Tab-separated table of N, CA and C in Angstrom:
chain	number	residue	atom	x	y	z
A	1	MET	N	83.344	101.373	-19.791
A	1	MET	CA	83.927	100.556	-20.794
A	1	MET	C	84.923	101.259	-21.583
A	2	SER	N	86.029	100.477	-21.744
A	2	SER	CA	87.091	101.099	-22.492
A	2	SER	C	86.788	101.114	-23.986
A	3	MET	N	87.079	102.150	-24.699
A	3	MET	CA	86.891	102.281	-26.132
A	3	MET	C	88.129	101.763	-26.950
A	4	LEU	N	89.082	101.362	-26.248
A	4	LEU	CA	90.448	100.929	-26.978
A	4	LEU	C	90.315	99.546	-27.369
A	5	LEU	N	90.726	99.230	-28.455
A	5	LEU	CA	90.653	97.887	-28.983
A	5	LEU	C	92.127	97.362	-28.939
A	6	ASP	N	92.450	96.413	-28.031
A	6	ASP	CA	93.733	95.938	-27.808
A	6	ASP	C	94.049	94.807	-28.889
A	7	LEU	N	94.965	95.298	-29.848
A	7	LEU	CA	95.215	94.266	-30.956
A	7	LEU	C	96.083	93.168	-30.541
A	8	SER	N	96.857	93.194	-29.353
A	8	SER	CA	97.648	92.195	-28.998
A	8	SER	C	96.861	90.933	-28.694
A	9	ARG	N	95.559	91.074	-28.304
A	9	ARG	CA	94.638	89.911	-27.994
A	9	ARG	C	94.204	89.189	-29.226
A	10	PHE	N	94.414	89.772	-30.398
A	10	PHE	CA	93.828	89.130	-31.626
A	10	PHE	C	94.993	88.414	-32.417
A	11	ARG	N	94.731	87.267	-32.742
A	11	ARG	CA	95.807	86.496	-33.591
A	11	ARG	C	95.351	86.879	-35.142
A	12	SER	N	96.312	86.510	-36.062
A	12	SER	CA	95.943	86.764	-37.474
A	12	SER	C	94.692	85.984	-37.788
A	13	GLY	N	93.889	86.540	-38.598
A	13	GLY	CA	92.656	86.065	-39.043
A	13	GLY	C	91.592	86.938	-38.836
A	14	LEU	N	90.297	86.450	-38.472
A	14	LEU	CA	89.196	87.218	-38.463
A	14	LEU	C	88.523	86.959	-37.032
A	15	ASP	N	88.219	88.103	-36.355
A	15	ASP	CA	87.626	88.014	-35.105
A	15	ASP	C	86.373	88.889	-35.110
A	16	HIS	N	85.353	88.802	-34.188
A	16	HIS	CA	84.251	89.532	-34.169
A	16	HIS	C	84.105	90.185	-32.724
A	17	VAL	N	83.778	91.568	-32.873
A	17	VAL	CA	83.649	92.306	-31.586
A	17	VAL	C	82.324	93.007	-31.598
A	18	VAL	N	81.566	92.767	-30.595
A	18	VAL	CA	80.205	93.424	-30.376
A	18	VAL	C	80.190	94.149	-29.042
A	19	ARG	N	79.994	95.622	-29.068
A	19	ARG	CA	80.087	96.307	-27.907
A	19	ARG	C	78.925	97.233	-27.887
A	20	GLN	N	78.449	97.624	-26.707
A	20	GLN	CA	77.585	98.774	-26.517
A	20	GLN	C	78.112	99.714	-25.617
A	21	PHE	N	78.060	101.043	-25.862
A	21	PHE	CA	78.621	102.101	-25.113
A	21	PHE	C	77.444	103.044	-24.646
A	22	ALA	N	77.523	103.516	-23.510
A	22	ALA	CA	76.635	104.580	-23.045
A	22	ALA	C	77.069	105.916	-23.525
A	23	PRO	N	76.122	106.947	-23.591
A	23	PRO	CA	76.539	108.175	-24.001
A	23	PRO	C	77.504	108.835	-22.932
A	24	SER	N	77.548	108.419	-21.768
A	24	SER	CA	78.528	108.978	-20.864
A	24	SER	C	79.990	108.547	-21.162
A	25	ASP	N	80.071	107.456	-21.981
A	25	ASP	CA	81.370	106.977	-22.383
A	25	ASP	C	82.120	108.010	-23.313
A	26	PHE	N	81.384	108.870	-23.941
A	26	PHE	CA	81.854	109.815	-25.019
A	26	PHE	C	82.110	111.132	-24.309
A	27	VAL	N	82.025	111.447	-23.110
A	27	VAL	CA	82.177	112.674	-22.617
A	27	VAL	C	83.591	113.028	-22.140
A	28	ASP	N	84.485	112.993	-23.169
A	28	ASP	CA	85.900	113.215	-22.887
A	28	ASP	C	86.309	114.600	-23.501
A	29	GLY	N	85.381	115.389	-23.958
A	29	GLY	CA	85.699	116.553	-24.650
A	29	GLY	C	85.842	116.540	-26.102
A	30	ALA	N	85.974	115.331	-26.710
A	30	ALA	CA	86.247	115.251	-28.101
A	30	ALA	C	84.925	114.706	-28.883
A	31	THR	N	83.780	114.850	-28.345
A	31	THR	CA	82.680	114.297	-29.003
A	31	THR	C	81.987	115.248	-29.943
A	32	GLY	N	82.439	116.327	-30.215
A	32	GLY	CA	81.838	117.269	-31.109
A	32	GLY	C	80.673	118.011	-30.311
A	33	ALA	N	80.941	118.323	-29.083
A	33	ALA	CA	79.850	118.772	-28.318
A	33	ALA	C	79.105	120.102	-28.891
A	34	GLU	N	79.825	120.843	-29.814
A	34	GLU	CA	79.071	121.898	-30.342
A	34	GLU	C	78.260	121.377	-31.583
A	35	GLU	N	78.530	120.270	-32.053
A	35	GLU	CA	77.775	119.869	-33.319
A	35	GLU	C	76.729	118.786	-32.968
A	36	PHE	N	76.917	117.925	-32.085
A	36	PHE	CA	75.962	116.898	-31.878
A	36	PHE	C	76.178	116.456	-30.338
A	37	ARG	N	75.086	115.716	-29.867
A	37	ARG	CA	75.082	115.085	-28.610
A	37	ARG	C	74.724	113.526	-28.893
A	38	ILE	N	75.228	112.656	-28.101
A	38	ILE	CA	74.760	111.326	-28.208
A	38	ILE	C	73.551	111.094	-27.263
A	39	ALA	N	72.410	110.676	-27.824
A	39	ALA	CA	71.216	110.694	-27.052
A	39	ALA	C	70.753	109.349	-26.577
A	40	GLY	N	71.480	108.326	-26.829
A	40	GLY	CA	71.159	106.950	-26.437
A	40	GLY	C	72.328	105.937	-26.524
A	41	PRO	N	72.191	104.714	-26.207
A	41	PRO	CA	73.271	103.869	-26.333
A	41	PRO	C	73.818	103.681	-27.814
A	42	VAL	N	75.100	103.463	-27.863
A	42	VAL	CA	75.730	103.342	-29.166
A	42	VAL	C	76.128	101.824	-29.308
A	43	ASN	N	75.643	101.185	-30.356
A	43	ASN	CA	75.926	99.804	-30.589
A	43	ASN	C	76.958	99.732	-31.739
A	44	LEU	N	78.009	98.888	-31.465
A	44	LEU	CA	79.125	98.662	-32.354
A	44	LEU	C	79.215	97.209	-32.682
A	45	ASP	N	79.279	96.853	-33.890
A	45	ASP	CA	79.380	95.552	-34.439
A	45	ASP	C	80.397	95.476	-35.438
A	46	VAL	N	81.624	94.903	-35.128
A	46	VAL	CA	82.818	95.106	-36.075
A	46	VAL	C	83.575	93.766	-36.108
A	47	LYS	N	84.028	93.484	-37.405
A	47	LYS	CA	84.861	92.271	-37.697
A	47	LYS	C	86.205	92.804	-37.759
A	48	VAL	N	87.098	92.324	-37.046
A	48	VAL	CA	88.513	92.658	-37.001
A	48	VAL	C	89.399	91.616	-37.821
A	49	GLN	N	89.910	92.101	-38.906
A	49	GLN	CA	90.764	91.189	-39.701
A	49	GLN	C	92.267	91.647	-39.534
A	50	LYS	N	93.016	90.845	-38.865
A	50	LYS	CA	94.363	91.144	-38.728
A	50	LYS	C	95.373	90.393	-39.556
A	51	ASP	N	96.121	91.061	-40.274
A	51	ASP	CA	97.145	90.352	-41.086
A	51	ASP	C	98.429	90.974	-41.017
A	52	SER	N	99.375	90.332	-40.180
A	52	SER	CA	100.621	90.846	-39.823
A	52	SER	C	100.427	92.138	-39.108
A	53	LEU	N	100.944	93.217	-39.813
A	53	LEU	CA	100.753	94.655	-39.206
A	53	LEU	C	99.439	95.356	-39.607
A	54	LYS	N	98.843	95.004	-40.690
A	54	LYS	CA	97.591	95.589	-41.243
A	54	LYS	C	96.342	95.016	-40.422
A	55	VAL	N	95.587	96.015	-40.110
A	55	VAL	CA	94.254	95.589	-39.344
A	55	VAL	C	93.180	96.352	-40.211
A	56	ARG	N	92.191	95.500	-40.504
A	56	ARG	CA	91.012	96.007	-41.254
A	56	ARG	C	89.770	95.854	-40.293
A	57	LEU	N	89.023	96.962	-40.165
A	57	LEU	CA	87.788	96.918	-39.447
A	57	LEU	C	86.634	97.091	-40.246
A	58	VAL	N	85.696	96.132	-40.402
A	58	VAL	CA	84.571	96.208	-41.165
A	58	VAL	C	83.366	96.105	-40.289
A	59	GLY	N	82.568	97.057	-40.263
A	59	GLY	CA	81.382	96.948	-39.343
A	59	GLY	C	80.376	98.028	-39.405
A	60	ARG	N	79.628	98.032	-38.353
A	60	ARG	CA	78.308	98.921	-38.384
A	60	ARG	C	78.306	99.530	-36.937
A	61	VAL	N	77.926	100.861	-36.928
A	61	VAL	CA	77.615	101.489	-35.698
A	61	VAL	C	76.301	102.274	-35.805
A	62	ALA	N	75.526	101.957	-34.736
A	62	ALA	CA	74.165	102.497	-34.704
A	62	ALA	C	73.998	103.377	-33.372
A	63	ALA	N	73.421	104.447	-33.567
A	63	ALA	CA	73.149	105.422	-32.439
A	63	ALA	C	72.086	106.365	-32.777
A	64	VAL	N	71.765	107.211	-31.773
A	64	VAL	CA	70.785	108.382	-31.995
A	64	VAL	C	71.540	109.594	-31.546
A	65	LEU	N	71.644	110.556	-32.460
A	65	LEU	CA	72.324	111.849	-32.183
A	65	LEU	C	71.345	112.848	-32.033
A	66	GLU	N	71.617	113.841	-31.143
A	66	GLU	CA	70.818	115.110	-31.040
A	66	GLU	C	71.535	116.267	-31.582
A	67	ILE	N	70.894	116.904	-32.452
A	67	ILE	CA	71.604	118.107	-33.102
A	67	ILE	C	70.635	119.247	-33.136
A	68	ASP	N	71.101	120.474	-33.361
A	68	ASP	CA	70.261	121.601	-33.269
A	68	ASP	C	69.810	121.924	-34.790
A	69	CYS	N	68.548	122.360	-34.935
A	69	CYS	CA	68.097	122.707	-36.230
A	69	CYS	C	68.813	123.931	-36.752
A	70	GLY	N	69.170	124.071	-37.936
A	70	GLY	CA	69.837	125.102	-38.631
A	70	GLY	C	69.066	126.405	-38.751
A	71	ARG	N	67.634	126.347	-38.606
A	71	ARG	CA	66.823	127.410	-38.835
A	71	ARG	C	66.243	127.897	-37.498
A	72	CYS	N	65.624	126.973	-36.635
A	72	CYS	CA	64.938	127.435	-35.455
A	72	CYS	C	65.854	127.173	-34.142
A	73	LEU	N	66.921	126.515	-34.347
A	73	LEU	CA	67.793	126.109	-33.132
A	73	LEU	C	67.322	125.167	-32.159
A	74	GLU	N	66.042	124.570	-32.463
A	74	GLU	CA	65.509	123.539	-31.548
A	74	GLU	C	66.301	122.282	-31.795
A	75	PRO	N	66.527	121.545	-30.704
A	75	PRO	CA	67.192	120.218	-30.759
A	75	PRO	C	66.248	119.119	-31.401
A	76	PHE	N	66.868	118.278	-32.225
A	76	PHE	CA	66.018	117.187	-32.730
A	76	PHE	C	66.995	115.989	-32.812
A	77	ARG	N	66.421	114.760	-33.028
A	77	ARG	CA	67.217	113.613	-33.050
A	77	ARG	C	67.349	112.990	-34.514
A	78	VAL	N	68.528	112.447	-34.673
A	78	VAL	CA	68.869	111.954	-35.948
A	78	VAL	C	69.398	110.504	-35.747
A	79	PRO	N	68.652	109.492	-36.376
A	79	PRO	CA	69.256	108.099	-36.102
A	79	PRO	C	70.349	107.922	-36.975
A	80	VAL	N	71.300	107.122	-36.571
A	80	VAL	CA	72.514	106.882	-37.332
A	80	VAL	C	72.602	105.328	-37.387
A	81	ASP	N	72.758	104.764	-38.554
A	81	ASP	CA	72.999	103.291	-38.644
A	81	ASP	C	74.030	103.289	-40.019
A	82	ALA	N	75.290	103.357	-39.602
A	82	ALA	CA	76.358	103.508	-40.627
A	82	ALA	C	77.277	102.311	-40.674
A	83	THR	N	77.575	101.870	-41.853
A	83	THR	CA	78.518	100.956	-42.101
A	83	THR	C	79.870	101.563	-42.478
A	84	PHE	N	81.016	100.813	-42.071
A	84	PHE	CA	82.296	101.337	-42.330
A	84	PHE	C	83.187	100.226	-42.681
A	85	ASP	N	84.349	100.493	-43.430
A	85	ASP	CA	85.344	99.659	-43.728
A	85	ASP	C	86.578	100.346	-43.705
A	86	SER	N	87.414	100.221	-42.705
A	86	SER	CA	88.768	100.962	-42.437
A	86	SER	C	89.853	100.153	-42.342
A	87	LEU	N	90.991	100.526	-42.889
A	87	LEU	CA	92.278	99.904	-42.900
A	87	LEU	C	93.169	100.744	-42.015
A	88	PHE	N	93.855	100.046	-41.058
A	88	PHE	CA	94.749	100.628	-40.184
A	88	PHE	C	96.109	100.103	-40.398
A	89	LEU	N	97.141	100.883	-40.312
A	89	LEU	CA	98.600	100.573	-40.318
A	89	LEU	C	99.230	101.184	-39.149
A	90	PRO	N	100.308	100.492	-38.612
A	90	PRO	CA	101.035	101.037	-37.516
A	90	PRO	C	101.588	102.389	-37.901
A	91	LEU	N	101.747	103.326	-36.800
A	91	LEU	CA	102.255	104.646	-37.176
A	91	LEU	C	103.698	104.565	-37.691
A	92	ALA	N	104.506	103.636	-37.158
A	92	ALA	CA	105.893	103.513	-37.602
A	92	ALA	C	105.946	103.201	-39.027
A	93	GLU	N	104.991	102.494	-39.636
A	93	GLU	CA	105.118	102.056	-41.036
A	93	GLU	C	104.737	103.268	-41.937
A	94	VAL	N	103.882	104.123	-41.426
A	94	VAL	CA	103.370	105.261	-42.235
A	94	VAL	C	104.388	106.533	-42.198
A	95	THR	N	104.990	106.780	-41.010
A	95	THR	CA	105.912	107.818	-40.922
A	95	THR	C	107.311	107.389	-41.011
A	96	GLY	N	107.825	106.865	-42.081
A	96	GLY	CA	109.113	106.466	-42.275
A	96	GLY	C	109.932	107.787	-42.539
A	97	GLU	N	111.264	107.585	-42.583
A	97	GLU	CA	112.150	108.770	-42.854
A	97	GLU	C	112.054	109.143	-44.372
A	98	ALA	N	111.888	108.239	-45.303
A	98	ALA	CA	111.924	108.467	-46.745
A	98	ALA	C	110.600	109.105	-47.065
A	99	GLU	N	110.680	110.023	-48.050
A	99	GLU	CA	109.458	110.694	-48.442
A	99	GLU	C	108.834	109.706	-49.501
A	100	LYS	N	107.425	109.718	-49.279
A	100	LYS	CA	106.690	108.744	-50.149
A	100	LYS	C	105.657	109.480	-50.796
A	101	GLU	N	105.294	109.048	-51.992
A	101	GLU	CA	104.211	109.631	-52.739
A	101	GLU	C	102.927	108.988	-52.297
A	102	VAL	N	101.822	109.965	-52.055
A	102	VAL	CA	100.551	109.439	-51.567
A	102	VAL	C	99.806	108.990	-52.788
A	103	VAL	N	99.384	107.751	-52.800
A	103	VAL	CA	98.791	107.130	-53.839
A	103	VAL	C	97.198	106.958	-53.433
A	104	ALA	N	96.265	106.695	-54.365
A	104	ALA	CA	94.867	106.618	-54.120
A	104	ALA	C	94.645	105.560	-53.042
A	105	GLU	N	95.352	104.388	-53.023
A	105	GLU	CA	95.036	103.423	-52.118
A	105	GLU	C	95.329	103.909	-50.659
A	106	ASP	N	96.190	104.906	-50.478
A	106	ASP	CA	96.646	105.276	-49.060
A	106	ASP	C	95.612	106.363	-48.531
A	107	MET	N	94.693	106.828	-49.432
A	107	MET	CA	93.817	107.818	-48.728
A	107	MET	C	92.795	107.410	-47.780
A	108	GLY	N	92.464	106.117	-47.763
A	108	GLY	CA	91.640	105.612	-46.773
A	108	GLY	C	92.209	104.872	-45.664
A	109	VAL	N	93.504	105.100	-45.558
A	109	VAL	CA	94.265	104.319	-44.428
A	109	VAL	C	94.357	105.171	-43.178
A	110	SER	N	94.141	104.517	-42.007
A	110	SER	CA	94.372	105.179	-40.620
A	110	SER	C	95.463	104.638	-40.090
A	111	VAL	N	95.911	105.253	-38.996
A	111	VAL	CA	97.148	104.685	-38.184
A	111	VAL	C	96.734	104.295	-36.904
A	112	TYR	N	97.477	103.462	-36.218
A	112	TYR	CA	97.330	103.035	-34.815
A	112	TYR	C	98.772	102.936	-34.301
A	113	GLN	N	98.821	103.016	-32.917
A	113	GLN	CA	100.055	102.842	-32.259
A	113	GLN	C	99.916	102.110	-30.984
A	114	ASN	N	101.018	101.427	-30.533
A	114	ASN	CA	101.028	100.729	-29.135
A	114	ASN	C	100.064	99.567	-29.276
A	115	ASP	N	99.669	99.042	-30.390
A	115	ASP	CA	98.833	97.822	-30.540
A	115	ASP	C	97.403	98.068	-30.073
A	116	THR	N	96.987	99.372	-30.198
A	116	THR	CA	95.553	99.752	-29.829
A	116	THR	C	94.968	100.682	-30.901
A	117	ILE	N	93.744	100.411	-31.076
A	117	ILE	CA	92.884	101.265	-31.997
A	117	ILE	C	91.783	101.890	-31.037
A	118	ASP	N	91.625	103.336	-31.180
A	118	ASP	CA	90.562	103.896	-30.418
A	118	ASP	C	89.211	103.767	-31.236
A	119	LEU	N	88.388	102.875	-30.715
A	119	LEU	CA	87.134	102.674	-31.347
A	119	LEU	C	86.377	103.939	-31.238
A	120	GLY	N	86.450	104.817	-30.240
A	120	GLY	CA	85.880	106.000	-30.037
A	120	GLY	C	85.924	106.811	-31.308
A	121	ASP	N	87.266	106.934	-31.744
A	121	ASP	CA	87.509	107.858	-32.906
A	121	ASP	C	86.861	107.235	-34.233
A	122	VAL	N	86.850	106.041	-34.332
A	122	VAL	CA	86.231	105.350	-35.417
A	122	VAL	C	84.637	105.667	-35.351
A	123	MET	N	84.125	105.606	-34.236
A	123	MET	CA	82.649	105.845	-34.155
A	123	MET	C	82.271	107.405	-34.439
A	124	ARG	N	83.217	108.265	-33.809
A	124	ARG	CA	82.993	109.756	-33.985
A	124	ARG	C	83.025	109.996	-35.537
A	125	GLU	N	83.905	109.510	-36.226
A	125	GLU	CA	84.118	109.676	-37.589
A	125	GLU	C	82.914	109.442	-38.410
A	126	GLN	N	82.192	108.247	-37.998
A	126	GLN	CA	80.924	107.861	-38.625
A	126	GLN	C	79.889	108.773	-38.232
A	127	PHE	N	79.827	109.364	-37.037
A	127	PHE	CA	78.907	110.244	-36.628
A	127	PHE	C	78.986	111.559	-37.440
A	128	TYR	N	80.167	111.980	-37.617
A	128	TYR	CA	80.321	113.241	-38.398
A	128	TYR	C	79.952	113.056	-39.810
A	129	LEU	N	80.288	111.854	-40.398
A	129	LEU	CA	79.848	111.560	-41.767
A	129	LEU	C	78.327	111.531	-41.871
A	130	ALA	N	77.638	111.060	-40.864
A	130	ALA	CA	76.160	110.923	-40.810
A	130	ALA	C	75.417	112.202	-40.755
A	131	LEU	N	76.127	113.215	-40.092
A	131	LEU	CA	75.337	114.547	-39.921
A	131	LEU	C	74.826	115.142	-41.226
A	132	PRO	N	73.648	115.704	-41.201
A	132	PRO	CA	73.253	116.324	-42.443
A	132	PRO	C	73.887	117.683	-42.705
A	133	MET	N	74.053	118.056	-44.023
A	133	MET	CA	74.759	119.231	-44.283
A	133	MET	C	74.000	120.509	-43.824
A	134	LYS	N	72.750	120.423	-43.855
A	134	LYS	CA	71.913	121.552	-43.390
A	134	LYS	C	70.826	120.896	-42.471
A	135	PRO	N	71.176	120.845	-41.213
A	135	PRO	CA	70.189	120.141	-40.270
A	135	PRO	C	68.938	120.830	-40.034
A	136	LEU	N	67.810	120.146	-40.347
A	136	LEU	CA	66.371	120.779	-40.266
A	136	LEU	C	65.614	119.818	-39.337
A	137	CYS	N	64.786	120.423	-38.360
A	137	CYS	CA	64.091	119.593	-37.597
A	137	CYS	C	62.909	119.011	-38.507
A	138	ARG	N	62.531	119.716	-39.404
A	138	ARG	CA	61.502	119.255	-40.265
A	138	ARG	C	61.594	119.994	-41.613
A	139	PRO	N	61.221	119.463	-42.736
A	139	PRO	CA	61.527	120.154	-44.148
A	139	PRO	C	60.870	121.569	-44.263
A	140	ASP	N	59.731	121.731	-43.505
A	140	ASP	CA	59.019	123.093	-43.613
A	140	ASP	C	59.268	123.924	-42.477
A	141	CYS	N	60.376	123.765	-41.786
A	141	CYS	CA	60.686	124.642	-40.583
A	141	CYS	C	60.770	126.154	-40.968
A	142	GLN	N	60.100	126.870	-40.219
A	142	GLN	CA	59.976	128.397	-40.532
A	142	GLN	C	61.157	129.107	-39.952
A	143	GLY	N	61.859	128.483	-38.999
A	143	GLY	CA	63.050	129.234	-38.438
A	143	GLY	C	62.570	130.317	-37.390
A	144	LEU	N	63.472	131.273	-37.150
A	144	LEU	CA	63.386	132.303	-36.186
A	144	LEU	C	63.021	133.637	-36.775
A	145	CYS	N	62.293	134.481	-36.271
A	145	CYS	CA	62.040	135.758	-36.728
A	145	CYS	C	63.352	136.612	-36.661
A	146	PRO	N	63.800	137.332	-37.802
A	146	PRO	CA	65.169	137.960	-37.532
A	146	PRO	C	64.965	139.284	-36.744
A	147	VAL	N	63.762	139.763	-36.485
A	147	VAL	CA	63.572	140.889	-35.787
A	147	VAL	C	63.466	140.790	-34.347
A	148	CYS	N	62.432	139.927	-33.919
A	148	CYS	CA	62.161	139.612	-32.455
A	148	CYS	C	62.709	138.295	-31.900
A	149	GLY	N	63.045	137.429	-32.811
A	149	GLY	CA	63.655	136.073	-32.337
A	149	GLY	C	62.680	135.021	-32.007
A	150	ALA	N	61.405	135.259	-32.317
A	150	ALA	CA	60.354	134.300	-31.966
A	150	ALA	C	60.452	133.036	-32.854
A	151	ASN	N	60.203	131.888	-32.404
A	151	ASN	CA	60.318	130.704	-33.149
A	151	ASN	C	58.959	130.625	-34.072
A	152	ARG	N	59.186	130.829	-35.284
A	152	ARG	CA	57.898	130.818	-36.133
A	152	ARG	C	57.101	129.568	-36.335
A	153	ASN	N	57.839	128.433	-35.864
A	153	ASN	CA	57.033	127.181	-35.831
A	153	ASN	C	55.983	127.051	-34.658
A	154	ARG	N	56.141	127.812	-33.662
A	154	ARG	CA	55.337	127.725	-32.438
A	154	ARG	C	54.515	128.976	-32.325
A	155	GLU	N	54.952	130.174	-32.737
A	155	GLU	CA	54.166	131.416	-32.638
A	155	GLU	C	54.383	132.362	-33.836
A	156	SER	N	53.370	133.152	-34.005
A	156	SER	CA	53.483	134.046	-35.109
A	156	SER	C	53.721	135.510	-34.515
A	157	CYS	N	54.306	136.331	-35.272
A	157	CYS	CA	54.688	137.661	-34.748
A	157	CYS	C	54.256	138.638	-35.955
A	158	THR	N	54.184	139.916	-35.544
A	158	THR	CA	53.783	140.907	-36.575
A	158	THR	C	54.911	141.800	-36.932
A	159	CYS	N	56.133	141.339	-36.782
A	159	CYS	CA	57.355	142.136	-37.132
A	159	CYS	C	57.360	142.353	-38.692
A	160	GLN	N	57.789	143.480	-39.023
A	160	GLN	CA	57.990	143.870	-40.400
A	160	GLN	C	59.464	143.350	-40.727
A	161	THR	N	59.506	142.504	-41.826
A	161	THR	CA	60.794	141.907	-42.143
A	161	THR	C	61.293	142.367	-43.535
A	162	GLU	N	60.540	143.308	-44.106
A	162	GLU	CA	61.005	143.900	-45.319
A	162	GLU	C	62.296	144.549	-45.180
A	163	TRP	N	63.276	144.309	-45.955
A	163	TRP	CA	64.564	144.985	-45.899
A	163	TRP	C	64.664	146.027	-47.016
A	164	VAL	N	65.161	147.267	-46.595
A	164	VAL	CA	65.248	148.287	-47.645
A	164	VAL	C	66.766	148.597	-47.713
A	165	ASP	N	67.194	148.612	-48.960
A	165	ASP	CA	68.624	148.797	-49.238
A	165	ASP	C	68.916	150.312	-48.904
A	166	PRO	N	69.812	150.567	-47.963
A	166	PRO	CA	69.931	152.031	-47.618
A	166	PRO	C	70.790	152.854	-48.800
A	167	ARG	N	71.376	152.109	-49.692
A	167	ARG	CA	71.958	152.890	-50.769
A	167	ARG	C	71.055	153.592	-51.729
A	168	PHE	N	69.781	153.003	-51.680
A	168	PHE	CA	68.764	153.618	-52.739
A	168	PHE	C	67.906	154.593	-52.024
A	169	GLU	N	68.152	154.939	-50.752
A	169	GLU	CA	67.413	156.012	-49.988
A	169	GLU	C	67.502	157.361	-50.785
A	170	ALA	N	68.676	157.651	-51.105
A	170	ALA	CA	68.841	158.996	-51.836
A	170	ALA	C	68.199	159.071	-53.252
A	171	LEU	N	67.996	157.923	-53.860
A	171	LEU	CA	67.269	157.903	-55.075
A	171	LEU	C	65.776	158.036	-54.904
A	172	LYS	N	65.275	157.470	-53.770
A	172	LYS	CA	63.935	157.726	-53.384
A	172	LYS	C	63.535	159.069	-53.211
A	173	ARG	N	64.327	159.870	-52.700
A	173	ARG	CA	64.111	161.344	-52.377
A	173	ARG	C	63.915	162.070	-53.677
A	174	LEU	N	64.505	161.610	-54.754
A	174	LEU	CA	64.277	162.257	-56.030
A	174	LEU	C	62.917	162.047	-56.677
A	175	LEU	N	62.293	160.944	-56.358
A	175	LEU	CA	60.996	160.712	-56.990
A	175	LEU	C	59.885	161.525	-56.155
A	176	PRO	N	58.901	161.961	-56.967
A	176	PRO	CA	57.788	162.734	-56.264
A	176	PRO	C	56.896	161.938	-55.524
């Protein structure tokens, strides 16, 4: 299924678009493959408000992402249910020849060209915003042993993890 929203099909006013995408629809190399994987169907429910050249998308995207824990590197799932409100202007309107001052209202403006908006980009943006800053599979995750690499959530090890600062070794020799 195409992720492109053809704006030429919409008249001025308000329209409603509901689509469901499979995880395989996102395998074009730009899904943040290093940061997350899409683990199930992605549901998009968006209202398209077209006013001359301005297009406003107000909607909701729901999906399940799979990311790696920041401590033990085990994959875990994060449900995403994000609402968004995005304003789009045609690229020609934004990239005029004259220099323009960027004002606060322009900070949330995206661009489109050729009468199409890539819904994949809109959804990816919401996925990145929904990712936790420090992804943890559980709050009490023990992580990996820095010596042997064992996952401390599943097994215990007898490695000595005490770190000795080598700069103080010479001072230790002075003590009896």
